[in-house]
Amino acid sequence: MAGAAGAFPAAADGGGCSVPPAEVEAVVADWVLELACCCLCRHFGKGRAAEFLRWKKVAQALISDLSKIPPHQKKTVYLCQLLIRIEKGQSLECHFENDQRISPLESALSFWTSLEKEEIKLEKLHEDIRHLIQIQIIAVYMENGYFKEAAEVLGRLFTDSESDKPLRVKLATVIRSKDPYVPLLQTFSYSRLISRMKDYIELFMKEKGPNFLIQAATKQVESEGLGAPALENKTVNVNENDRRNLETKQRSMKEEESITNPSPGDLKPTTIRPRSQWKRSTNRVLQSLDSSQNVEKRGDALTYVRRRQRWTSEEDWELKSGVKEFGVGNWAKILVHGNFKNRTSVMLKDRWRTLRKIEQG
């Protein structure tokens, strides 16, 4: 690699001062931390545990080297720490603080409070997530049978302010019941917390914009031709056995294409088609197969779901929240953004009608 002998640029011609290596390293670390945060957000949102763990180690190494968080990196650091703790939120054996009484979610709450101080325009989402973290701190203790610890943490979580009093009273009642399956804990569940965190991550990433290193890497990959363009219309030399296998596969492809394309173009036996054509063909075949394989049982399956699957209080809460946010009639959008189990937009519409009748008496 050119210039490997000197890790940093030499002084400019004319006797100018060289760039201090420490400052260069600081800029690079800044970029990598932003990349780590971006990757943590993406893998958290997709539920990719292994990839999340890999970038978690990167983020923790970079953050541990910060003697003081630069103002422009506060939100990035807080969010990394928050996601790392929420990802371990249901494990009471994991500790992030010197005080062993502090669970991962209680530690996460401190970083969420710090994030709230950096923002002023997401008050409703901030409040939802704060309450979900508080409730789940109690819920995790109760689910593990630690009712005494749940009562102790309740005293640490809430002040004597009037705004906190209603939730504090409800949680105190729940702890006394020693029942981790009461409606409050089921409605404001851990999965609901994860869902709302994904909403926040999406907004955070939009505000941040494209990541610099990812953009640079994407351009590098494209410039090296690591994709379909280099293979388009490229003739392949094969031996006789390979040729027969290739022809067999191509005949199969023609048969599959005929499902949705009555007059497909001829395929040259020794030519690889452009990736874009393969992708379109594959998508058409998969859609057609999905339709043909499920058309017979879809009606019975949906009927079974409607007849057998009871609506939970959590789903009702999701539906009401969705209507409040997107409006009556936007069932498809509510379905996508809500946490529903095997529901369709038609089911949402029917359930909303039922809920309205119940409310009207």
C-alpha positions as a Markdown table, in Angstrom:
| # | Residue | x | y | z |
|---|---|---|---|---|
| 1 | Met | 0.0 | 0.0 | 0.0 |
| 2 | Ala | 1.4 | 3.3 | -1.1 |
| 3 | Gly | 2.5 | 5.5 | 1.9 |
| 4 | Ala | 2.4 | 2.6 | 4.3 |
| 5 | Ala | 5.7 | 3.6 | 5.8 |
| 6 | Gly | 4.2 | 6.8 | 7.1 |
| 7 | Ala | 0.8 | 6.4 | 8.8 |
| 8 | Phe | 0.0 | 10.1 | 8.4 |
| 9 | Pro | 0.5 | 12.7 | 5.7 |
| 10 | Ala | 3.8 | 14.4 | 5.6 |
| 11 | Ala | 4.1 | 18.2 | 5.8 |
| 12 | Ala | 3.0 | 20.0 | 2.7 |
| 13 | Asp | 5.7 | 21.3 | 0.2 |
| 14 | Gly | 6.9 | 24.7 | 1.3 |
| 15 | Gly | 7.6 | 23.8 | 4.9 |
| 16 | Gly | 4.0 | 23.8 | 6.2 |
| 17 | Cys | 3.3 | 22.1 | 9.5 |
| 18 | Ser | 2.3 | 18.4 | 9.4 |
| 19 | Val | -1.1 | 17.4 | 10.8 |
| 20 | Pro | -0.8 | 16.2 | 14.4 |
| 21 | Pro | -1.4 | 12.4 | 14.4 |
| 22 | Ala | -3.6 | 12.6 | 17.5 |
| 23 | Glu | -6.0 | 14.9 | 15.7 |
| 24 | Val | -6.2 | 12.6 | 12.7 |
| 25 | Glu | -6.9 | 9.7 | 15.0 |
| 26 | Ala | -9.6 | 11.6 | 16.7 |
| 27 | Val | -11.3 | 12.3 | 13.4 |
| 28 | Val | -11.1 | 8.7 | 12.3 |
| 29 | Ala | -12.4 | 7.5 | 15.7 |
| 30 | Asp | -15.3 | 10.0 | 15.3 |
| 31 | Trp | -16.2 | 8.5 | 11.9 |
| 32 | Val | -16.0 | 4.9 | 13.1 |
| 33 | Leu | -18.2 | 5.7 | 16.2 |
| 34 | Glu | -20.8 | 7.1 | 13.9 |
| 35 | Leu | -20.5 | 4.0 | 11.7 |
| 36 | Ala | -20.8 | 1.7 | 14.8 |
| 37 | Cys | -23.9 | 3.6 | 15.9 |
| 38 | Cys | -25.5 | 3.3 | 12.4 |
| 39 | Cys | -24.8 | -0.4 | 12.3 |
| 40 | Leu | -26.1 | -1.0 | 15.8 |
| 41 | Cys | -29.3 | 0.8 | 14.9 |
| 42 | Arg | -29.7 | -1.2 | 11.7 |
| 43 | His | -29.1 | -4.6 | 13.3 |
| 44 | Phe | -31.2 | -3.8 | 16.4 |
| 45 | Gly | -34.1 | -2.9 | 14.1 |
| 46 | Lys | -33.6 | -6.2 | 12.1 |
| 47 | Gly | -33.1 | -8.3 | 15.2 |
| 48 | Arg | -29.7 | -9.6 | 14.0 |
| 49 | Ala | -28.1 | -10.6 | 17.3 |
| 50 | Ala | -24.7 | -11.7 | 16.0 |
| 51 | Glu | -24.1 | -8.6 | 13.9 |
| 52 | Phe | -25.3 | -6.4 | 16.8 |
| 53 | Leu | -22.8 | -8.1 | 19.1 |
| 54 | Arg | -19.9 | -7.4 | 16.7 |
| 55 | Trp | -20.7 | -3.7 | 16.4 |
| 56 | Lys | -21.5 | -3.5 | 20.1 |
| 57 | Lys | -17.8 | -4.4 | 20.8 |
| 58 | Val | -16.6 | -1.8 | 18.4 |
| 59 | Ala | -18.8 | 0.9 | 20.0 |
| 60 | Gln | -17.9 | 0.0 | 23.5 |
| 61 | Ala | -14.1 | 0.1 | 22.7 |
| 62 | Leu | -14.4 | 3.6 | 21.2 |
| 63 | Ile | -16.7 | 4.9 | 23.9 |
| 64 | Ser | -14.4 | 3.6 | 26.7 |
| 65 | Asp | -11.5 | 5.7 | 25.2 |
| 66 | Leu | -13.5 | 9.0 | 25.6 |
| 67 | Ser | -12.4 | 10.8 | 28.7 |
| 68 | Lys | -15.2 | 13.3 | 27.9 |
| 69 | Ile | -18.0 | 13.1 | 25.4 |
| 70 | Pro | -17.7 | 15.8 | 22.7 |
| 71 | Pro | -21.0 | 17.8 | 22.5 |
| 72 | His | -21.6 | 16.7 | 18.9 |
| 73 | Gln | -21.3 | 13.1 | 19.9 |
| 74 | Lys | -23.6 | 13.0 | 22.9 |
| 75 | Lys | -26.6 | 11.7 | 21.1 |
| 76 | Thr | -24.6 | 9.0 | 19.3 |
| 77 | Val | -22.9 | 7.8 | 22.5 |
| 78 | Tyr | -26.2 | 7.9 | 24.5 |
| 79 | Leu | -28.0 | 5.9 | 21.8 |
| 80 | Cys | -25.3 | 3.3 | 21.6 |
| 81 | Gln | -25.3 | 2.8 | 25.3 |
| 82 | Leu | -29.1 | 2.7 | 25.4 |
| 83 | Leu | -29.4 | 0.0 | 22.7 |
| 84 | Ile | -26.6 | -2.1 | 24.2 |
| 85 | Arg | -28.5 | -2.2 | 27.5 |
| 86 | Ile | -32.0 | -2.7 | 26.1 |
| 87 | Glu | -30.7 | -5.6 | 24.0 |
| 88 | Lys | -29.7 | -7.3 | 27.4 |
| 89 | Gly | -32.8 | -5.9 | 29.2 |
| 90 | Gln | -34.3 | -9.2 | 30.2 |
| 91 | Ser | -31.1 | -10.6 | 31.7 |
| 92 | Leu | -30.7 | -9.8 | 35.4 |
| 93 | Glu | -27.3 | -11.6 | 35.4 |
| 94 | Cys | -25.9 | -8.9 | 33.2 |
| 95 | His | -24.5 | -5.7 | 34.8 |
| 96 | Phe | -23.3 | -2.4 | 33.3 |
| 97 | Glu | -22.9 | -0.5 | 36.5 |
| 98 | Asn | -20.7 | -0.9 | 39.6 |
| 99 | Asp | -23.8 | -1.2 | 41.7 |
| 100 | Gln | -25.0 | -4.8 | 41.2 |
| 101 | Arg | -28.5 | -3.8 | 42.1 |
| 102 | Ile | -28.9 | -1.9 | 38.8 |
| 103 | Ser | -30.4 | -4.0 | 36.1 |
| 104 | Pro | -29.7 | -3.4 | 32.4 |
| 105 | Leu | -33.0 | -1.6 | 31.9 |
| 106 | Glu | -32.5 | 0.6 | 34.9 |
| 107 | Ser | -29.1 | 1.5 | 33.5 |
| 108 | Ala | -30.7 | 2.1 | 30.1 |
| 109 | Leu | -33.2 | 4.5 | 31.7 |
| 110 | Ser | -30.4 | 6.9 | 32.7 |
| 111 | Phe | -29.2 | 7.1 | 29.1 |
| 112 | Trp | -32.7 | 7.6 | 27.8 |
| 113 | Thr | -33.1 | 10.5 | 30.2 |
| 114 | Ser | -29.9 | 11.9 | 28.8 |
| 115 | Leu | -31.2 | 11.6 | 25.3 |
| 116 | Glu | -34.4 | 13.3 | 26.2 |
| 117 | Lys | -32.4 | 16.3 | 27.4 |
| 118 | Glu | -30.8 | 16.5 | 24.0 |
| 119 | Glu | -34.1 | 16.7 | 22.1 |
| 120 | Ile | -37.3 | 18.7 | 22.5 |
| 121 | Lys | -39.5 | 17.8 | 19.5 |
| 122 | Leu | -40.4 | 14.2 | 20.3 |
| 123 | Glu | -42.2 | 14.6 | 23.6 |
| 124 | Lys | -44.9 | 11.9 | 23.0 |
| 125 | Leu | -42.4 | 9.3 | 21.9 |
| 126 | His | -40.1 | 10.2 | 24.7 |
| 127 | Glu | -42.8 | 9.7 | 27.3 |
| 128 | Asp | -44.0 | 6.4 | 25.8 |
| 129 | Ile | -40.5 | 4.9 | 25.8 |
| 130 | Arg | -39.7 | 6.3 | 29.3 |
| 131 | His | -42.8 | 4.7 | 30.7 |
| 132 | Leu | -42.2 | 1.4 | 28.8 |
| 133 | Ile | -38.7 | 1.2 | 30.3 |
| 134 | Gln | -39.9 | 2.0 | 33.8 |
| 135 | Ile | -42.7 | -0.6 | 33.5 |
| 136 | Gln | -40.4 | -3.3 | 32.1 |
| 137 | Ile | -37.8 | -2.8 | 34.8 |
| 138 | Ile | -40.5 | -3.9 | 37.3 |
| 139 | Ala | -41.8 | -6.6 | 34.9 |
| 140 | Val | -38.5 | -8.3 | 34.4 |
| 141 | Tyr | -37.9 | -8.6 | 38.2 |
| 142 | Met | -41.4 | -10.0 | 38.7 |
| 143 | Glu | -41.1 | -12.5 | 35.8 |
| 144 | Asn | -38.0 | -13.8 | 37.6 |
| 145 | Gly | -39.8 | -14.0 | 41.0 |
| 146 | Tyr | -37.9 | -11.1 | 42.6 |
| 147 | Phe | -40.8 | -9.2 | 44.1 |
| 148 | Lys | -38.8 | -7.7 | 46.9 |
| 149 | Glu | -36.3 | -6.3 | 44.5 |
| 150 | Ala | -39.1 | -5.0 | 42.3 |
| 151 | Ala | -40.5 | -3.1 | 45.3 |
| 152 | Glu | -37.0 | -1.7 | 46.0 |
| 153 | Val | -36.4 | -0.5 | 42.5 |
| 154 | Leu | -39.8 | 1.2 | 42.4 |
| 155 | Gly | -38.5 | 3.5 | 45.1 |
| 156 | Arg | -35.5 | 4.4 | 43.0 |
| 157 | Leu | -37.4 | 4.9 | 39.8 |
| 158 | Phe | -40.0 | 7.5 | 40.9 |
| 159 | Thr | -39.8 | 10.8 | 42.6 |
| 160 | Asp | -42.6 | 12.3 | 44.6 |
| 161 | Ser | -43.8 | 14.5 | 41.8 |
| 162 | Glu | -47.5 | 14.5 | 41.0 |
| 163 | Ser | -46.8 | 13.6 | 37.3 |
| 164 | Asp | -45.2 | 10.3 | 38.3 |
| 165 | Lys | -47.8 | 9.4 | 41.0 |
| 166 | Pro | -50.5 | 7.6 | 38.8 |
| 167 | Leu | -47.9 | 5.2 | 37.3 |
| 168 | Arg | -46.1 | 4.7 | 40.6 |
| 169 | Val | -49.4 | 3.7 | 42.4 |
| 170 | Lys | -50.3 | 1.3 | 39.6 |
| 171 | Leu | -47.0 | -0.4 | 39.7 |
| 172 | Ala | -47.0 | -0.6 | 43.5 |
| 173 | Thr | -50.4 | -2.4 | 43.2 |
| 174 | Val | -49.0 | -4.8 | 40.6 |
| 175 | Ile | -46.0 | -5.7 | 42.8 |
| 176 | Arg | -48.3 | -6.4 | 45.7 |
| 177 | Ser | -50.3 | -8.8 | 43.5 |
| 178 | Lys | -47.1 | -10.8 | 42.7 |
| 179 | Asp | -48.7 | -11.5 | 39.3 |
| 180 | Pro | -46.4 | -10.8 | 36.4 |
| 181 | Tyr | -49.2 | -11.4 | 33.9 |
| 182 | Val | -51.5 | -8.6 | 34.9 |
| 183 | Pro | -52.9 | -6.5 | 31.9 |
| 184 | Leu | -50.7 | -3.5 | 32.6 |
| 185 | Leu | -47.4 | -5.5 | 32.2 |
| 186 | Gln | -48.8 | -7.4 | 29.2 |
| 187 | Thr | -50.0 | -4.3 | 27.5 |
| 188 | Phe | -46.7 | -2.3 | 28.1 |
| 189 | Ser | -44.6 | -5.4 | 27.2 |
| 190 | Tyr | -41.0 | -5.8 | 26.3 |
| 191 | Ser | -41.9 | -6.4 | 22.7 |
| 192 | Arg | -43.8 | -3.1 | 22.8 |
| 193 | Leu | -40.7 | -1.4 | 24.1 |
| 194 | Ile | -38.6 | -2.8 | 21.3 |
| 195 | Ser | -41.2 | -1.7 | 18.8 |
| 196 | Arg | -41.2 | 1.9 | 20.0 |
| 197 | Met | -37.4 | 1.9 | 20.1 |
| 198 | Lys | -37.4 | 1.0 | 16.4 |
| 199 | Asp | -39.7 | 3.9 | 15.8 |
| 200 | Tyr | -37.2 | 6.2 | 17.5 |
| 201 | Ile | -34.2 | 4.7 | 15.7 |
| 202 | Glu | -35.9 | 5.3 | 12.4 |
| 203 | Leu | -36.4 | 9.0 | 13.2 |
| 204 | Phe | -32.8 | 9.2 | 14.6 |
| 205 | Met | -31.4 | 7.8 | 11.4 |
| 206 | Lys | -33.4 | 10.1 | 9.2 |
| 207 | Glu | -32.1 | 13.1 | 11.2 |
| 208 | Lys | -28.5 | 11.9 | 10.9 |
| 209 | Gly | -28.7 | 11.3 | 7.2 |
| 210 | Pro | -26.4 | 8.9 | 5.2 |
| 211 | Asn | -23.3 | 7.7 | 7.0 |
| 212 | Phe | -20.1 | 9.0 | 5.5 |
| 213 | Leu | -18.1 | 5.8 | 5.7 |
| 214 | Ile | -20.9 | 3.6 | 4.3 |
| 215 | Gln | -21.3 | 6.0 | 1.4 |
| 216 | Ala | -17.6 | 5.9 | 0.7 |
| 217 | Ala | -17.5 | 2.1 | 1.0 |
| 218 | Thr | -20.5 | 1.8 | -1.4 |
| 219 | Lys | -18.7 | 3.9 | -4.0 |
| 220 | Gln | -15.6 | 1.8 | -3.6 |
| 221 | Val | -17.5 | -1.5 | -4.1 |
| 222 | Glu | -19.3 | -0.1 | -7.1 |
| 223 | Ser | -16.0 | 1.2 | -8.6 |
| 224 | Glu | -14.4 | -2.3 | -8.3 |
| 225 | Gly | -17.3 | -3.8 | -10.2 |
| 226 | Leu | -18.3 | -6.3 | -7.4 |
| 227 | Gly | -21.7 | -6.9 | -8.8 |
| 228 | Ala | -23.7 | -7.8 | -11.9 |
| 229 | Pro | -22.3 | -5.3 | -14.5 |
| 230 | Ala | -19.1 | -7.3 | -15.0 |
| 231 | Leu | -21.0 | -10.5 | -15.6 |
| 232 | Glu | -23.6 | -9.2 | -18.1 |
| 233 | Asn | -23.6 | -11.0 | -21.4 |
| 234 | Lys | -20.3 | -12.8 | -20.5 |
| 235 | Thr | -19.8 | -16.1 | -22.4 |
| 236 | Val | -19.0 | -19.0 | -20.1 |
| 237 | Asn | -16.7 | -21.9 | -21.2 |
| 238 | Val | -17.9 | -25.2 | -19.8 |
| 239 | Asn | -17.1 | -28.9 | -20.2 |
| 240 | Glu | -19.7 | -31.3 | -21.5 |
| 241 | Asn | -21.1 | -32.3 | -18.1 |
| 242 | Asp | -21.3 | -28.7 | -17.0 |
| 243 | Arg | -23.0 | -27.8 | -20.3 |
| 244 | Arg | -25.7 | -30.5 | -19.7 |
| 245 | Asn | -26.3 | -29.2 | -16.2 |
| 246 | Leu | -26.6 | -25.7 | -17.4 |
| 247 | Glu | -29.0 | -26.6 | -20.1 |
| 248 | Thr | -31.1 | -28.5 | -17.6 |
| 249 | Lys | -31.3 | -25.5 | -15.3 |
| 250 | Gln | -32.1 | -23.2 | -18.2 |
| 251 | Arg | -35.0 | -25.4 | -19.3 |
| 252 | Ser | -36.3 | -25.3 | -15.7 |
| 253 | Met | -36.0 | -21.6 | -15.7 |
| 254 | Lys | -38.0 | -21.4 | -18.9 |
| 255 | Glu | -40.8 | -23.6 | -17.4 |
| 256 | Glu | -40.9 | -21.4 | -14.3 |
| 257 | Glu | -41.0 | -18.2 | -16.4 |
| 258 | Ser | -43.9 | -19.6 | -18.5 |
| 259 | Ile | -46.1 | -19.4 | -15.3 |
| 260 | Thr | -46.2 | -15.6 | -15.5 |
| 261 | Asn | -44.7 | -14.9 | -19.0 |
| 262 | Pro | -46.5 | -16.7 | -21.9 |
| 263 | Ser | -43.8 | -15.9 | -24.4 |
| 264 | Pro | -40.4 | -15.6 | -22.8 |
| 265 | Gly | -37.4 | -14.7 | -24.9 |
| 266 | Asp | -35.0 | -17.3 | -26.0 |
| 267 | Leu | -32.1 | -18.1 | -23.7 |
| 268 | Lys | -28.7 | -18.6 | -25.1 |
| 269 | Pro | -27.2 | -21.8 | -23.5 |
| 270 | Thr | -23.8 | -20.3 | -22.8 |
| 271 | Thr | -24.8 | -16.8 | -21.8 |
| 272 | Ile | -25.4 | -15.5 | -18.2 |
| 273 | Arg | -28.3 | -13.1 | -18.1 |
| 274 | Pro | -28.0 | -9.7 | -16.5 |
| 275 | Arg | -28.7 | -9.8 | -12.7 |
| 276 | Ser | -31.7 | -7.4 | -13.1 |
| 277 | Gln | -33.4 | -10.0 | -15.4 |
| 278 | Trp | -32.7 | -12.9 | -13.0 |
| 279 | Lys | -34.1 | -10.8 | -10.1 |
| 280 | Arg | -37.3 | -9.9 | -12.0 |
| 281 | Ser | -37.8 | -13.5 | -13.1 |
| 282 | Thr | -37.2 | -14.8 | -9.6 |
| 283 | Asn | -39.6 | -12.3 | -8.0 |
| 284 | Arg | -42.3 | -13.2 | -10.6 |
| 285 | Val | -41.9 | -17.0 | -10.0 |
| 286 | Leu | -41.9 | -16.6 | -6.2 |
| 287 | Gln | -45.0 | -14.4 | -6.3 |
| 288 | Ser | -46.8 | -16.9 | -8.6 |
| 289 | Leu | -45.8 | -19.9 | -6.5 |
| 290 | Asp | -46.8 | -18.2 | -3.3 |
| 291 | Ser | -50.2 | -17.4 | -4.9 |
| 292 | Ser | -50.8 | -20.9 | -6.3 |
| 293 | Gln | -49.6 | -22.7 | -3.2 |
| 294 | Asn | -51.7 | -20.7 | -0.8 |
| 295 | Val | -54.9 | -19.9 | -2.7 |
| 296 | Glu | -56.6 | -23.2 | -1.7 |
| 297 | Lys | -55.8 | -22.9 | 2.0 |
| 298 | Arg | -55.9 | -19.1 | 2.5 |
| 299 | Gly | -59.6 | -18.9 | 2.8 |
| 300 | Asp | -59.7 | -21.6 | 5.5 |
| 301 | Ala | -56.7 | -20.2 | 7.3 |
| 302 | Leu | -58.1 | -16.7 | 7.5 |
| 303 | Thr | -61.4 | -18.0 | 8.6 |
| 304 | Tyr | -59.7 | -20.1 | 11.3 |
| 305 | Val | -57.7 | -17.1 | 12.5 |
| 306 | Arg | -60.8 | -14.9 | 12.7 |
| 307 | Arg | -62.8 | -17.6 | 14.5 |
| 308 | Arg | -60.1 | -18.8 | 16.9 |
| 309 | Gln | -57.6 | -16.1 | 17.6 |
| 310 | Arg | -58.8 | -13.8 | 20.3 |
| 311 | Trp | -57.9 | -10.2 | 20.4 |
| 312 | Thr | -55.5 | -9.4 | 23.2 |
| 313 | Ser | -55.6 | -6.2 | 25.3 |
| 314 | Glu | -52.2 | -5.3 | 23.8 |
| 315 | Glu | -53.5 | -5.6 | 20.2 |
| 316 | Asp | -56.5 | -3.5 | 21.1 |
| 317 | Trp | -54.1 | -0.9 | 22.5 |
| 318 | Glu | -52.0 | -1.1 | 19.3 |
| 319 | Leu | -55.2 | -0.6 | 17.2 |
| 320 | Lys | -56.3 | 2.4 | 19.2 |
| 321 | Ser | -52.9 | 4.0 | 19.1 |
| 322 | Gly | -52.7 | 3.4 | 15.4 |
| 323 | Val | -56.1 | 5.0 | 14.8 |
| 324 | Lys | -55.0 | 8.0 | 16.9 |
| 325 | Glu | -51.8 | 8.4 | 15.0 |
| 326 | Phe | -52.9 | 7.6 | 11.4 |
| 327 | Gly | -56.7 | 8.1 | 11.5 |
| 328 | Val | -59.7 | 5.8 | 10.9 |
| 329 | Gly | -59.5 | 4.0 | 7.6 |
| 330 | Asn | -55.7 | 3.8 | 7.3 |
| 331 | Trp | -55.8 | 0.2 | 8.2 |
| 332 | Ala | -52.8 | -0.9 | 6.1 |
| 333 | Lys | -50.6 | 1.7 | 7.6 |
| 334 | Ile | -51.7 | 0.9 | 11.1 |
| 335 | Leu | -51.0 | -2.8 | 10.4 |
| 336 | Val | -47.5 | -2.1 | 9.2 |
| 337 | His | -46.6 | 0.2 | 12.2 |
| 338 | Gly | -48.4 | -1.8 | 14.9 |
| 339 | Asn | -47.4 | -5.0 | 16.7 |
| 340 | Phe | -50.2 | -7.4 | 15.6 |
| 341 | Lys | -50.1 | -11.2 | 15.4 |
| 342 | Asn | -51.4 | -12.8 | 12.2 |
| 343 | Arg | -53.8 | -9.9 | 11.5 |
| 344 | Thr | -55.0 | -8.3 | 8.2 |
| 345 | Ser | -56.2 | -4.8 | 7.5 |
| 346 | Val | -59.7 | -6.1 | 7.2 |
| 347 | Met | -59.4 | -7.7 | 10.7 |
| 348 | Leu | -58.3 | -4.3 | 12.0 |
| 349 | Lys | -61.3 | -2.6 | 10.5 |
| 350 | Asp | -63.7 | -5.2 | 11.9 |
| 351 | Arg | -62.1 | -5.0 | 15.4 |
| 352 | Trp | -62.3 | -1.2 | 15.4 |
| 353 | Arg | -66.0 | -1.5 | 14.5 |
| 354 | Thr | -66.5 | -3.9 | 17.4 |
| 355 | Leu | -64.6 | -1.7 | 19.9 |
| 356 | Arg | -66.7 | 1.3 | 18.9 |
| 357 | Lys | -69.9 | -0.7 | 19.6 |
| 358 | Ile | -68.5 | -1.7 | 22.9 |
| 359 | Glu | -67.6 | 1.9 | 23.9 |
| 360 | Gln | -71.0 | 3.1 | 22.8 |
| 361 | Gly | -72.8 | 0.5 | 24.9 |
